[in-house]
């Protein structure tokens, strides 16, 4: 098992400051968990703790961006995205400020913290905001690349990070391109389009399908907004079927984004892997992945369903 995507956050910020970027992080008393404490240890003047006040955190970040800084915020997804949503909408996105929302502890793999802390609606909330770009990296290396891309591209970004260690997908040195999907495995019979920790699950499912004689193409849809429509459509025109996979509600996230595009330009039989319209619950991350039907077995079953249509 590799590192958590959140482990990339503080480390990458330190690197970017050392490269000369005018970065400042505003956090809400969770810098140890979000890993932004690493920036504070190296450059104390670059880390501002506003206390448990996520709305204020977001507005302070917006103000700092107005003075020329590249401002990041640090909190858990349920607070940094949920509690501060109005400030993200009206202060950050409406003014197109250079603020990067990069919360950790997203999805059900927050684990024992339970449903109140398992943010399953944040992709939906963020992708409908004008000016906002949404990245959901699959592993530690792509999380570093996503933070770098956000820091070096003007305007608002949402970079979704997780709490627990995830399998390595990319090799060191990977550079992320905004609006691009990555073909991790070529196939001809079904497309598995995933983001975040579900990318590793999709790759595992593709191996399982191969043993049944089914060739699955796996796409890492790390850039949920903007979406790589060309790669997506080219894949489904080849395979004729698609399963979307995300650690998020089935409403409003990657599956919805893919369905919106394909319904207009390439209608395709689709199944969506994600959490049904409900809140999370307590358990270990592995238990919750299976409980909510986010594992490789569930992806395989969804793909097989498409062959029975």
C-alpha positions in Angstrom: 0.0 0.0 0.0 1.3 3.4 -0.9 1.0 6.7 0.9 -2.3 8.7 1.4 -3.0 11.5 -1.1 -3.0 13.9 1.8 0.6 13.1 2.5 1.4 14.9 -0.7 -0.1 18.2 0.4 2.3 19.6 2.9 5.4 18.1 1.2 4.5 19.6 -2.2 3.7 23.0 -0.7 7.2 23.2 0.9 8.7 22.3 -2.5 6.7 25.0 -4.3 7.8 27.6 -1.8 11.4 26.6 -2.2 10.9 27.0 -6.0 9.9 30.6 -5.4 6.1 30.5 -5.6 4.3 33.0 -3.4 2.2 30.5 -1.6 0.4 30.9 1.7 -1.9 28.4 3.4 -4.8 29.4 5.6 -6.0 26.5 7.8 -8.6 25.8 10.4 -6.8 24.1 13.3 -6.2 20.8 11.5 -2.7 21.3 10.0 -1.4 18.1 11.6 -4.1 15.9 9.9 -4.0 17.8 6.6 -0.2 17.7 6.6 0.1 21.5 6.0 2.0 21.6 9.4 5.0 20.6 7.3 4.8 24.0 5.6 4.5 25.7 8.9 7.5 24.0 10.3 9.7 25.0 7.3 8.2 28.5 6.7 6.1 29.6 9.7 5.2 32.9 8.0 3.4 31.0 5.2 0.9 29.2 7.4 -2.0 31.1 9.0 -4.3 29.3 11.5 -7.7 31.0 11.9 -9.0 28.4 14.3 -12.1 26.3 13.8 -13.6 28.9 11.4 -13.7 27.5 7.9 -15.9 30.3 6.5 -13.3 32.8 7.8 -10.5 30.6 6.5 -11.9 30.8 3.0 -12.4 34.6 3.1 -8.9 35.2 4.5 -7.5 33.1 1.7 -9.5 35.1 -0.9 -8.2 38.3 0.6 -4.6 37.1 0.5 -5.0 36.1 -3.2 -6.3 39.6 -3.9 -2.9 40.8 -2.7 -1.0 38.6 -5.1 -0.5 35.4 -3.1 -1.4 31.9 -4.2 -3.7 30.9 -1.4 -4.4 27.4 -0.3 -6.9 26.3 2.4 -6.5 23.4 4.7 -9.3 21.4 6.4 -11.4 18.2 6.2 -13.6 18.0 3.1 -16.8 18.1 5.1 -15.8 21.4 6.6 -13.5 23.0 4.0 -16.0 22.4 1.2 -19.3 21.9 3.0 -19.3 24.5 5.8 -17.5 27.1 3.7 -19.5 26.6 0.5 -21.1 30.0 0.4 -17.7 31.7 0.8 -16.2 29.5 -1.9 -19.1 30.4 -4.2 -19.5 34.1 -3.6 -16.1 35.2 -2.5 -13.7 32.8 -4.3 -15.4 31.7 -7.5 -17.5 34.8 -8.2 -14.4 36.9 -8.1 -12.2 34.2 -9.8 -9.6 34.5 -7.0 -6.5 32.5 -7.0 -7.6 30.2 -4.1 -7.0 26.5 -4.1 -9.4 24.4 -1.9 -7.5 21.2 -1.1 -9.3 19.4 1.7 -8.4 16.0 3.1 -10.5 13.2 4.6 -12.9 13.0 1.7 -15.2 10.0 1.0 -16.1 6.9 3.1 -12.4 6.0 3.8 -12.4 8.6 6.6 -13.6 5.4 8.3 -14.5 5.3 12.0 -15.2 9.0 12.1 -18.6 8.1 10.7 -21.2 9.6 8.4 -21.0 13.1 9.8 -17.3 13.3 8.6 -17.6 11.3 5.4 -18.0 13.9 2.7 -19.8 12.3 -0.3 -21.2 15.4 -1.9 -18.2 17.7 -2.5 -17.5 16.9 -6.1 -21.1 17.7 -6.9 -21.0 20.9 -5.0 -17.7 22.1 -6.7 -18.3 21.0 -10.3 -21.3 23.3 -10.6 -19.4 26.4 -9.6 -18.3 28.7 -12.5 -14.5 29.2 -12.6 -13.9 26.1 -10.4 -11.6 23.3 -11.7 -12.0 19.9 -9.9 -9.1 17.4 -9.6 -9.5 14.0 -7.9 -6.0 12.3 -7.8 -5.7 8.5 -7.6 -2.5 8.2 -5.6 0.3 10.1 -3.8 2.3 10.9 -7.0 -0.7 12.2 -8.9 -1.8 14.2 -5.8 1.6 15.9 -5.9 1.1 16.6 -9.6 -2.4 18.0 -8.9 -1.3 20.3 -6.2 1.5 21.5 -8.5 -0.9 22.1 -11.4 -3.3 24.0 -9.2 -0.5 26.2 -7.7 0.8 27.1 -11.2 -2.6 27.7 -12.9 -4.4 31.0 -12.0 -7.9 30.8 -10.5 -9.9 28.5 -8.2 -9.2 24.8 -7.9 -10.6 22.0 -5.8 -8.2 19.2 -5.2 -9.8 16.2 -3.4 -7.5 14.4 -1.0 -8.0 11.3 1.1 -7.1 10.1 4.6 -5.8 6.5 4.1 -3.0 5.0 2.1 -3.8 3.9 -1.4 -2.0 1.7 -4.0 0.5 3.4 -6.2 -0.7 4.0 -9.7 1.8 6.5 -11.2 5.6 6.7 -11.1 7.6 9.6 -9.7 7.9 12.4 -12.1 4.4 12.2 -13.5 3.1 15.5 -14.6 -0.7 16.2 -14.7 -2.4 18.0 -17.6 -5.6 19.9 -16.9 -8.6 18.5 -18.7 -6.9 15.2 -19.6 -8.0 11.6 -18.8 -5.2 9.0 -18.7 -5.6 5.6 -20.3 -4.1 3.3 -17.8 -5.1 0.1 -19.5 -6.4 -0.4 -23.1 -9.4 -2.6 -23.8 -12.1 -3.2 -26.3 -15.2 -4.5 -24.5 -16.0 -2.1 -21.6 -14.7 1.2 -20.3 -14.1 1.6 -16.6 -13.8 5.4 -15.9 -12.7 6.1 -12.4 -11.3 8.8 -10.1 -9.5 8.9 -6.8 -9.1 5.6 -4.9 -11.5 3.9 -7.3 -8.8 4.0 -10.0 -6.9 1.2 -8.2 -10.2 -0.7 -7.8 -11.0 -0.3 -11.5 -7.5 -1.7 -12.4 -8.1 -4.6 -10.1 -11.6 -5.2 -11.7 -10.0 -5.1 -15.2 -7.7 -8.0 -14.2 -10.7 -9.9 -12.9 -12.7 -9.3 -16.1 -9.7 -10.4 -18.2 -9.9 -13.8 -16.6 -13.5 -14.0 -17.9 -12.4 -13.1 -21.4 -13.5 -9.5 -21.2 -11.2 -6.7 -22.2 -11.7 -3.6 -20.0 -10.2 -0.2 -20.8 -9.4 1.8 -17.6 -9.5 5.6 -17.7 -8.2 7.8 -14.8 -10.6 10.7 -14.9 -8.5 12.8 -12.5 -9.7 16.0 -14.1 -13.4 15.8 -13.3 -13.8 19.4 -14.4 -12.8 20.1 -17.2 -13.6 16.6 -18.4 -11.6 15.0 -21.2 -14.6 14.5 -23.5 -12.5 13.4 -26.5 -10.8 10.6 -24.7 -14.0 9.5 -23.0 -16.0 9.4 -26.3 -13.2 7.7 -28.2 -13.2 5.0 -25.6 -16.9 4.3 -25.4 -17.2 4.3 -29.2 -14.7 1.5 -29.1 -16.1 -0.5 -26.2 -19.8 0.3 -26.3 -20.2 0.2 -22.5 -19.1 2.2 -19.6 -18.9 1.8 -15.8 -18.1 5.0 -13.8 -16.4 4.5 -10.4 -16.1 7.1 -7.6 -15.9 7.3 -3.8 -18.7 9.8 -3.8 -22.5 9.9 -4.1 -23.8 8.6 -7.3 -25.6 12.0 -7.6 -23.7 14.9 -9.1 -20.2 13.5 -9.3 -18.0 11.8 -11.9 -20.8 9.4 -13.0 -23.2 12.3 -13.5 -20.6 14.3 -15.4 -19.8 11.4 -17.7 -23.6 10.7 -18.2 -24.3 14.3 -19.1 -21.6 14.3 -21.8 -22.4 10.9 -23.3 -26.2 11.5 -23.3 -25.6 14.4 -25.7 -22.8 13.1 -28.0 -22.5 9.4 -27.6 -25.4 7.7 -25.7 -23.9 4.6 -24.1 -25.2 1.8 -21.8 -23.9 3.0 -18.4 -23.6 1.8 -14.8 -22.5 4.1 -12.0 -20.4 2.8 -9.0 -20.7 5.1 -6.0 -22.5 5.6 -2.7 -26.3 5.5 -3.1 -28.4 8.5 -2.0 -27.5 8.2 1.7 -25.0 9.2 4.4 -22.0 7.1 5.3 -21.5 5.1 8.5 -18.7 4.0 10.8 -16.3 1.2 10.0 -12.8 0.5 8.8 -12.0 1.9 5.3 -11.9 -1.6 3.8 -15.2 -2.6 5.4 -16.8 0.6 4.1 -15.5 0.1 0.6 -17.2 -3.3 0.5 -20.3 -2.2 2.4 -21.1 0.6 0.0 -20.3 -1.5 -3.1 -17.2 0.3 -4.2 -14.8 -2.6 -4.4 -13.5 -4.5 -7.5 -16.2 -7.2 -7.2 -18.9 -4.6 -7.5 -17.3 -3.0 -10.5 -17.0 -6.4 -12.2 -20.7 -7.2 -11.5 -21.7 -3.8 -12.9 -19.7 -4.5 -16.1 -21.2 -7.9 -16.5 -24.7 -6.4 -16.1 -24.0 -4.3 -19.2 -23.3 -7.5 -21.2 -26.7 -8.9 -20.1 -28.7 -6.0 -21.5 
